[in-house]
PDB file of C-alpha atoms in Angstrom:
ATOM      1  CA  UNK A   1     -36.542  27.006 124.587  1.00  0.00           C
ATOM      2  CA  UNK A   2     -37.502  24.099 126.631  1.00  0.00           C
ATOM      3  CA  UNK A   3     -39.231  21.060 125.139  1.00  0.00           C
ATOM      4  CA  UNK A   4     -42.487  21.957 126.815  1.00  0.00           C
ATOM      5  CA  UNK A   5     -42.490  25.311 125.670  1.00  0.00           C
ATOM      6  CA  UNK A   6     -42.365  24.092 122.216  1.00  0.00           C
ATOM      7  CA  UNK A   7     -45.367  21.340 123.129  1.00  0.00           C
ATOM      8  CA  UNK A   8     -47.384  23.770 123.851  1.00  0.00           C
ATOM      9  CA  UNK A   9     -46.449  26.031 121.103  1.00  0.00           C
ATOM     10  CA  UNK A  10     -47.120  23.563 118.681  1.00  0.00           C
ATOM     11  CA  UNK A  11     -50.609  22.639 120.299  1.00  0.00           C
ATOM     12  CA  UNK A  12     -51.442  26.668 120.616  1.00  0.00           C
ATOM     13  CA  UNK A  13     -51.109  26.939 116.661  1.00  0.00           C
ATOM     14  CA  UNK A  14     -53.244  23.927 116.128  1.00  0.00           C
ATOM     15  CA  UNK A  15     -55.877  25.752 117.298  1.00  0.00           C
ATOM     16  CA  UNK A  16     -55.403  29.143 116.262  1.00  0.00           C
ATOM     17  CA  UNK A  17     -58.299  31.382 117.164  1.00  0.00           C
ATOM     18  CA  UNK A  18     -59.083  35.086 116.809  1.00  0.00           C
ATOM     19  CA  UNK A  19     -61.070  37.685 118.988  1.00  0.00           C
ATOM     20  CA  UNK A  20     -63.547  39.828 116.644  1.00  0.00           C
ATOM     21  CA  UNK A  21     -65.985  42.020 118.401  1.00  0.00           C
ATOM     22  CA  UNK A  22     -66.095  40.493 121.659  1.00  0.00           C
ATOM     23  CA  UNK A  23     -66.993  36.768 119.975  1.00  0.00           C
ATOM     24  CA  UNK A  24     -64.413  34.120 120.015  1.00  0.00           C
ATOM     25  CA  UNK A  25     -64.475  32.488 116.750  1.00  0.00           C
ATOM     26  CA  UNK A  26     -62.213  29.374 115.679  1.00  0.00           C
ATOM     27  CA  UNK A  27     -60.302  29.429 112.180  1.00  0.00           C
ATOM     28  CA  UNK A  28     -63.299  26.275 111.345  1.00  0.00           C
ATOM     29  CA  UNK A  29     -66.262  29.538 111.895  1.00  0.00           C
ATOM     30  CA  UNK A  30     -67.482  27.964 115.045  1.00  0.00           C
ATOM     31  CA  UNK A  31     -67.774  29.960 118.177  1.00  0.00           C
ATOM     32  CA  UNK A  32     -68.903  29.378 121.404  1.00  0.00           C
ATOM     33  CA  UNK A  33     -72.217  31.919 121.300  1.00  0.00           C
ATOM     34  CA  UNK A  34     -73.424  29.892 118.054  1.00  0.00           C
ATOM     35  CA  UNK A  35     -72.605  26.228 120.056  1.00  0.00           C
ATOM     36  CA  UNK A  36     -75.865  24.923 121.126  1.00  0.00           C
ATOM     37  CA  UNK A  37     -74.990  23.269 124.455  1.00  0.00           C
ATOM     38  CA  UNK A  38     -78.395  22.022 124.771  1.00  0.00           C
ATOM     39  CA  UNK A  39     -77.101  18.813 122.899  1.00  0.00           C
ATOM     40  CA  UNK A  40     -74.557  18.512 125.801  1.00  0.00           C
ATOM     41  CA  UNK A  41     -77.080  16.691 127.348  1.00  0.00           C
ATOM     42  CA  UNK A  42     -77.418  19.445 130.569  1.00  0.00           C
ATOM     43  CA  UNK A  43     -77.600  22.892 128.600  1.00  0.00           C
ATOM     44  CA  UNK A  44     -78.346  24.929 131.946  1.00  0.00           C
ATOM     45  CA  UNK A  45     -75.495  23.213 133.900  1.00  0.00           C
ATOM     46  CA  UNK A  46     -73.269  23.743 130.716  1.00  0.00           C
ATOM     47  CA  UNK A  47     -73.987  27.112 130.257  1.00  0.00           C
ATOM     48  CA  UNK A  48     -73.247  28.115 134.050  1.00  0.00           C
ATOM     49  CA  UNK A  49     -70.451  26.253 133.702  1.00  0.00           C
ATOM     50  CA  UNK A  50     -69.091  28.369 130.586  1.00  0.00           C
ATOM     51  CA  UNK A  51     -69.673  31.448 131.750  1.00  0.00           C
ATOM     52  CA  UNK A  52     -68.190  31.032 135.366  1.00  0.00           C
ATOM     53  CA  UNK A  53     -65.097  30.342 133.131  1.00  0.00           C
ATOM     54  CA  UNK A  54     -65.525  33.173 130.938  1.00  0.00           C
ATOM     55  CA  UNK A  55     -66.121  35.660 133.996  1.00  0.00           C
ATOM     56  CA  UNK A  56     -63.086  34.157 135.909  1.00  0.00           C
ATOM     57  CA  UNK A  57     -60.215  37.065 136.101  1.00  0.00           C
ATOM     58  CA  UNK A  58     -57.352  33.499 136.594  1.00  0.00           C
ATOM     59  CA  UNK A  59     -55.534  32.957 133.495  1.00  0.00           C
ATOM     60  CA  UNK A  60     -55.831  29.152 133.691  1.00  0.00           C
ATOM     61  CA  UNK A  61     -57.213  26.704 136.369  1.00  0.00           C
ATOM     62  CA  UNK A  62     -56.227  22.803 136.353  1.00  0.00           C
ATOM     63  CA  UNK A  63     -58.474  20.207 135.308  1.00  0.00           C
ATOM     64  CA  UNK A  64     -59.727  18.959 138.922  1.00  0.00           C
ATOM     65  CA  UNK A  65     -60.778  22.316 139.813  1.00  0.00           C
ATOM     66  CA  UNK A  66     -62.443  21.820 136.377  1.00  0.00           C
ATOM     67  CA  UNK A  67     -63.976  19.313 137.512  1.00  0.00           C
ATOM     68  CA  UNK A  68     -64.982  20.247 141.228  1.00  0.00           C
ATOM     69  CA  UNK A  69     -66.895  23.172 138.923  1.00  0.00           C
ATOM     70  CA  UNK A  70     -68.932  20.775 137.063  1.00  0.00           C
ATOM     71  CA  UNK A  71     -69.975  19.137 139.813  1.00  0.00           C
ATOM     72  CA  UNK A  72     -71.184  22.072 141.684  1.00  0.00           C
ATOM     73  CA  UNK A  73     -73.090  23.021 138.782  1.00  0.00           C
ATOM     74  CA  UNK A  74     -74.600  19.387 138.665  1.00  0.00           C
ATOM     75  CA  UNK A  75     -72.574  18.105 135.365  1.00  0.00           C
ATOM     76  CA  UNK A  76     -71.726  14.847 135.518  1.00  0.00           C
ATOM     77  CA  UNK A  77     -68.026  13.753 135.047  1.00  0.00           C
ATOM     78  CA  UNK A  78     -68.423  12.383 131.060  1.00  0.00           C
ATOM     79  CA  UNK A  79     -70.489  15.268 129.992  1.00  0.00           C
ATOM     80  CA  UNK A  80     -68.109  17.609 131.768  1.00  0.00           C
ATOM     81  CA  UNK A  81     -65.047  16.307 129.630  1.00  0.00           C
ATOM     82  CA  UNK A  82     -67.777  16.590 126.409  1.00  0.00           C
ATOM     83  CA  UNK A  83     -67.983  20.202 127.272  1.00  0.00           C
ATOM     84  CA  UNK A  84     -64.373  20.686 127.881  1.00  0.00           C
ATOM     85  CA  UNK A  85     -64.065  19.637 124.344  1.00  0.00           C
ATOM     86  CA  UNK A  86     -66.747  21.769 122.915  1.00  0.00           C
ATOM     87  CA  UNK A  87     -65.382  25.038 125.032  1.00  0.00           C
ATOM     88  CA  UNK A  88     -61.784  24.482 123.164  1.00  0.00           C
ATOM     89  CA  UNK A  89     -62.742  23.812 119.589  1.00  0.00           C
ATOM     90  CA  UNK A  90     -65.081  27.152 120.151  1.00  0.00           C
ATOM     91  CA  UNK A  91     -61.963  28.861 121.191  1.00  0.00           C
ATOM     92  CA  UNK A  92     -63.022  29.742 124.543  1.00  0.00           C
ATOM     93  CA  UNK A  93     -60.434  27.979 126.103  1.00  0.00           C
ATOM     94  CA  UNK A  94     -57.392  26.021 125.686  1.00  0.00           C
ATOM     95  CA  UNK A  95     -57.173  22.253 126.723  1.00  0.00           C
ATOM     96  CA  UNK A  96     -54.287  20.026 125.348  1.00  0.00           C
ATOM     97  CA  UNK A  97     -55.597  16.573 126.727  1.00  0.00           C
ATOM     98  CA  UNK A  98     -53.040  14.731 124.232  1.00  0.00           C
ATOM     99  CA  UNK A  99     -50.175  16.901 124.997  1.00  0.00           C
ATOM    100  CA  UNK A 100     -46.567  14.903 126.274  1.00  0.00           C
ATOM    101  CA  UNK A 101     -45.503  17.292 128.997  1.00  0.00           C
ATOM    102  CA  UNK A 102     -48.021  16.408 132.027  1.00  0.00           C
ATOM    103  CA  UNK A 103     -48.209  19.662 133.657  1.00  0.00           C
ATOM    104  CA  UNK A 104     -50.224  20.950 130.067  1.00  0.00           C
ATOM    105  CA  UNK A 105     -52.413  17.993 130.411  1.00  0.00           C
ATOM    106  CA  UNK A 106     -53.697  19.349 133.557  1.00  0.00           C
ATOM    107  CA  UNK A 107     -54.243  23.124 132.674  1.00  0.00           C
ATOM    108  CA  UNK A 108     -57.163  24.758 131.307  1.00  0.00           C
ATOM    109  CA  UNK A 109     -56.428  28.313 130.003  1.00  0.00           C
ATOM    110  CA  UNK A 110     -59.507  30.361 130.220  1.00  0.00           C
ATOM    111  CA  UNK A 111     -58.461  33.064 128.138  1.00  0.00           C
ATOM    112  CA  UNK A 112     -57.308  32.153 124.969  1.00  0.00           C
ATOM    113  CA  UNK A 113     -56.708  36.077 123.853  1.00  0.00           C
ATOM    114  CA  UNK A 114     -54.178  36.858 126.015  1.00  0.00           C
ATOM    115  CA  UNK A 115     -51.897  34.244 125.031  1.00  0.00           C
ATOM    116  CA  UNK A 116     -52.087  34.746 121.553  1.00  0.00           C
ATOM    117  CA  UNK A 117     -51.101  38.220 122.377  1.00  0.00           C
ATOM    118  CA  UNK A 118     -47.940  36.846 124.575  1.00  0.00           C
ATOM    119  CA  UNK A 119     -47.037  34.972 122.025  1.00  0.00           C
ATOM    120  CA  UNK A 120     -47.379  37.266 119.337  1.00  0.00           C
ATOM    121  CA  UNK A 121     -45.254  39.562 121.303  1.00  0.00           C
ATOM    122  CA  UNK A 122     -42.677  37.096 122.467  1.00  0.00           C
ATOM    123  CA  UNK A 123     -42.407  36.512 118.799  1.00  0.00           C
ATOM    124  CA  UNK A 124     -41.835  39.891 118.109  1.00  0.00           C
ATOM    125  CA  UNK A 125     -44.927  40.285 115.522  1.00  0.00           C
ATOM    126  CA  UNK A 126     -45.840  43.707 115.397  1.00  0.00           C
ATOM    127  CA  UNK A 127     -49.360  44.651 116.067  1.00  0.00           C
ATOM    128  CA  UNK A 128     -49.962  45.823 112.125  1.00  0.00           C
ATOM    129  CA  UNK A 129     -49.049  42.302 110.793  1.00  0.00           C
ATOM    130  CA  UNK A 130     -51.352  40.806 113.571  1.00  0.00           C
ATOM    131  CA  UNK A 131     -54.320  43.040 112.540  1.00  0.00           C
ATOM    132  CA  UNK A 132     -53.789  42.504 108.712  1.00  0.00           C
ATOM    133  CA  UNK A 133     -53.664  38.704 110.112  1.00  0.00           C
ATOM    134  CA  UNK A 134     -56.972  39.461 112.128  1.00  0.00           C
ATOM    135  CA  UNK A 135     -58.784  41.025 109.013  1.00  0.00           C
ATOM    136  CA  UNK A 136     -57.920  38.402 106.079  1.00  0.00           C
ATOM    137  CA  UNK A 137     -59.208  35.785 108.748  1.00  0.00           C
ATOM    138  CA  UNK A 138     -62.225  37.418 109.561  1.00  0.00           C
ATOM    139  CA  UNK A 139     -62.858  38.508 105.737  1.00  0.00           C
ATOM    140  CA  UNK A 140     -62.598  34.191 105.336  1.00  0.00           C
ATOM    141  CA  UNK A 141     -65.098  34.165 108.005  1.00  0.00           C
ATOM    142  CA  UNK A 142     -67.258  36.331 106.541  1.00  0.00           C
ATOM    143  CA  UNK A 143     -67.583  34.683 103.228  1.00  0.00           C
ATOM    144  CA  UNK A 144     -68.215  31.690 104.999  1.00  0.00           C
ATOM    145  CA  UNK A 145     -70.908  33.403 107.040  1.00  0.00           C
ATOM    146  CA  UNK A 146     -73.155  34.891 104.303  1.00  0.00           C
ATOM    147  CA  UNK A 147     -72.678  31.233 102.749  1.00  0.00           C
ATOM    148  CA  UNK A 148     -73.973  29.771 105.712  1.00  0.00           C
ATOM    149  CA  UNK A 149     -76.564  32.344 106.517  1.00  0.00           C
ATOM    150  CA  UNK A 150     -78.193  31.529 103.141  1.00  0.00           C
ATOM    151  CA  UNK A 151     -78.201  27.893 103.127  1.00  0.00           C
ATOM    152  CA  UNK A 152     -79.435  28.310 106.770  1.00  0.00           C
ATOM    153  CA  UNK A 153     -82.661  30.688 105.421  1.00  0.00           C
ATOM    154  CA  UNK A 154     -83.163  27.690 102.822  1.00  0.00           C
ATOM    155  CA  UNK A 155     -83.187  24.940 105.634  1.00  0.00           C
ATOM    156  CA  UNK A 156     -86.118  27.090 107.417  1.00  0.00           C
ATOM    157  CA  UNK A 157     -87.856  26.800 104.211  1.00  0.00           C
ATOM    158  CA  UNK A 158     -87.393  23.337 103.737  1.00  0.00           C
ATOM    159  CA  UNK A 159     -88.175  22.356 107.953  1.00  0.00           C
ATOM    160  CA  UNK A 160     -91.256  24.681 107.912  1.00  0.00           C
ATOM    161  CA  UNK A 161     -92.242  22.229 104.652  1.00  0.00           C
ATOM    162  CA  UNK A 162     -91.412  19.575 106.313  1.00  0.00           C
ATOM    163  CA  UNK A 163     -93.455  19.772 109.566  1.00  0.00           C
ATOM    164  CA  UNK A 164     -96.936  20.578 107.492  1.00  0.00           C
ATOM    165  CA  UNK A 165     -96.292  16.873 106.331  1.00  0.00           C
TER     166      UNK A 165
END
C-alpha cells in the first residue's frame, strides 16, 4: 500500500461517520441538518453552498473549485474555510487540511458514504459486521439523543424564564 493510501486511511478513521436514515451523523452526535449555519456568519450563502455539494453527483472536487463555489454564492474566503470545517466534522464531507501527502490537502470528498463502503469492502468486512457496526453506533446515538432532547426541553424552560425577566 502506498504511503498516501495509508495517510488517508488513517485520516478517514479519525473521522468515522455513519449514514442512518438519510442523515449524516458523526460518531460526536453532530450532523449537518442539526448545525446551525446561521452562526457562520452568512447562513443563506452557507446553506446554498452545502447543498450544491450535497446535490453534486462528483465524488470529490479540489479545494479551489471549493472556493470558486463560495464565491459565487457570495462567501467570503475565511468564512468559506469556517464552513469547510463545519461540513467535515458534520460528516458531510471529507477534508484533510493537515494531511502530509499534498494531493489530499487539496481534495474535498463530497460523499463521505461511499467511501466508507469502498473501504469496508476493500477491507473485506462483510456487510453483517458493518450493520451490527451501524446499529451499536446508532443505539450510542440514541442514548445520547433522548439525553440531549431532555436537557434541551429543560433549557426552553429555563430561556422562556429567563426572557420574562
Amino acid at each position: 500500500m502506498s504511503s498516501s493510501f495509508l495517510s488517508f486511511f488513517s485520516l478517514f478513521f479519525s473521522t468515522a461517520c455513519i449514514q442512518n436514515q438519510k442523515k449524516q451523523m458523526c460518531a460526536d452526535g453532530v450532523s449537518l441538518a442539526d448545525l446551525d449555519l446561521r452562526t457562520l456568519g452568512r447562513g443563506n450563502q452557507a446553506r446554498k453552498v452545502r447543498d450544491e455539494l450535497a446535490a453534486s453527483p462528483r465524488a470529490r472536487i479540489t479545494l479551489d473549485d471549493y472556493n470558486l463555489l463560495c464565491s459565487r454564492h457570495g462567501l467570503p474566503a475565511p468564512e468559506a474555510q469556517e464552513l469547510l470545517r463545519a461540513l467535515h466534522t458534520a460528516g458531510d464531507v471529507l477534508h484533510f487540511p493537515n494531511a502530509e501527502d499534498v494531493r489530499l490537502r487539496s481534495l474535498i470528498y463530497l460523499h463521505p458514504q461511499m467511501i466508507t463502503d469502498e473501504v469496508f469492502m476493500t477491507l473485506g468486512v462483510g456487510e453483517e459486521y458493518r450493520l451490527e457496526q451501524k446499529k451499536r453506533v446508532h443505539d450510542s446515538l440514541s442514548l445520547l439523543h433522548g439525553q440531549f432532547d431532555s436537557m434541551n426541553v429543560l433549557k426552553q424552560s429555563i430561556d422562556k424564564t429567563a426572557h420574562k425577566y
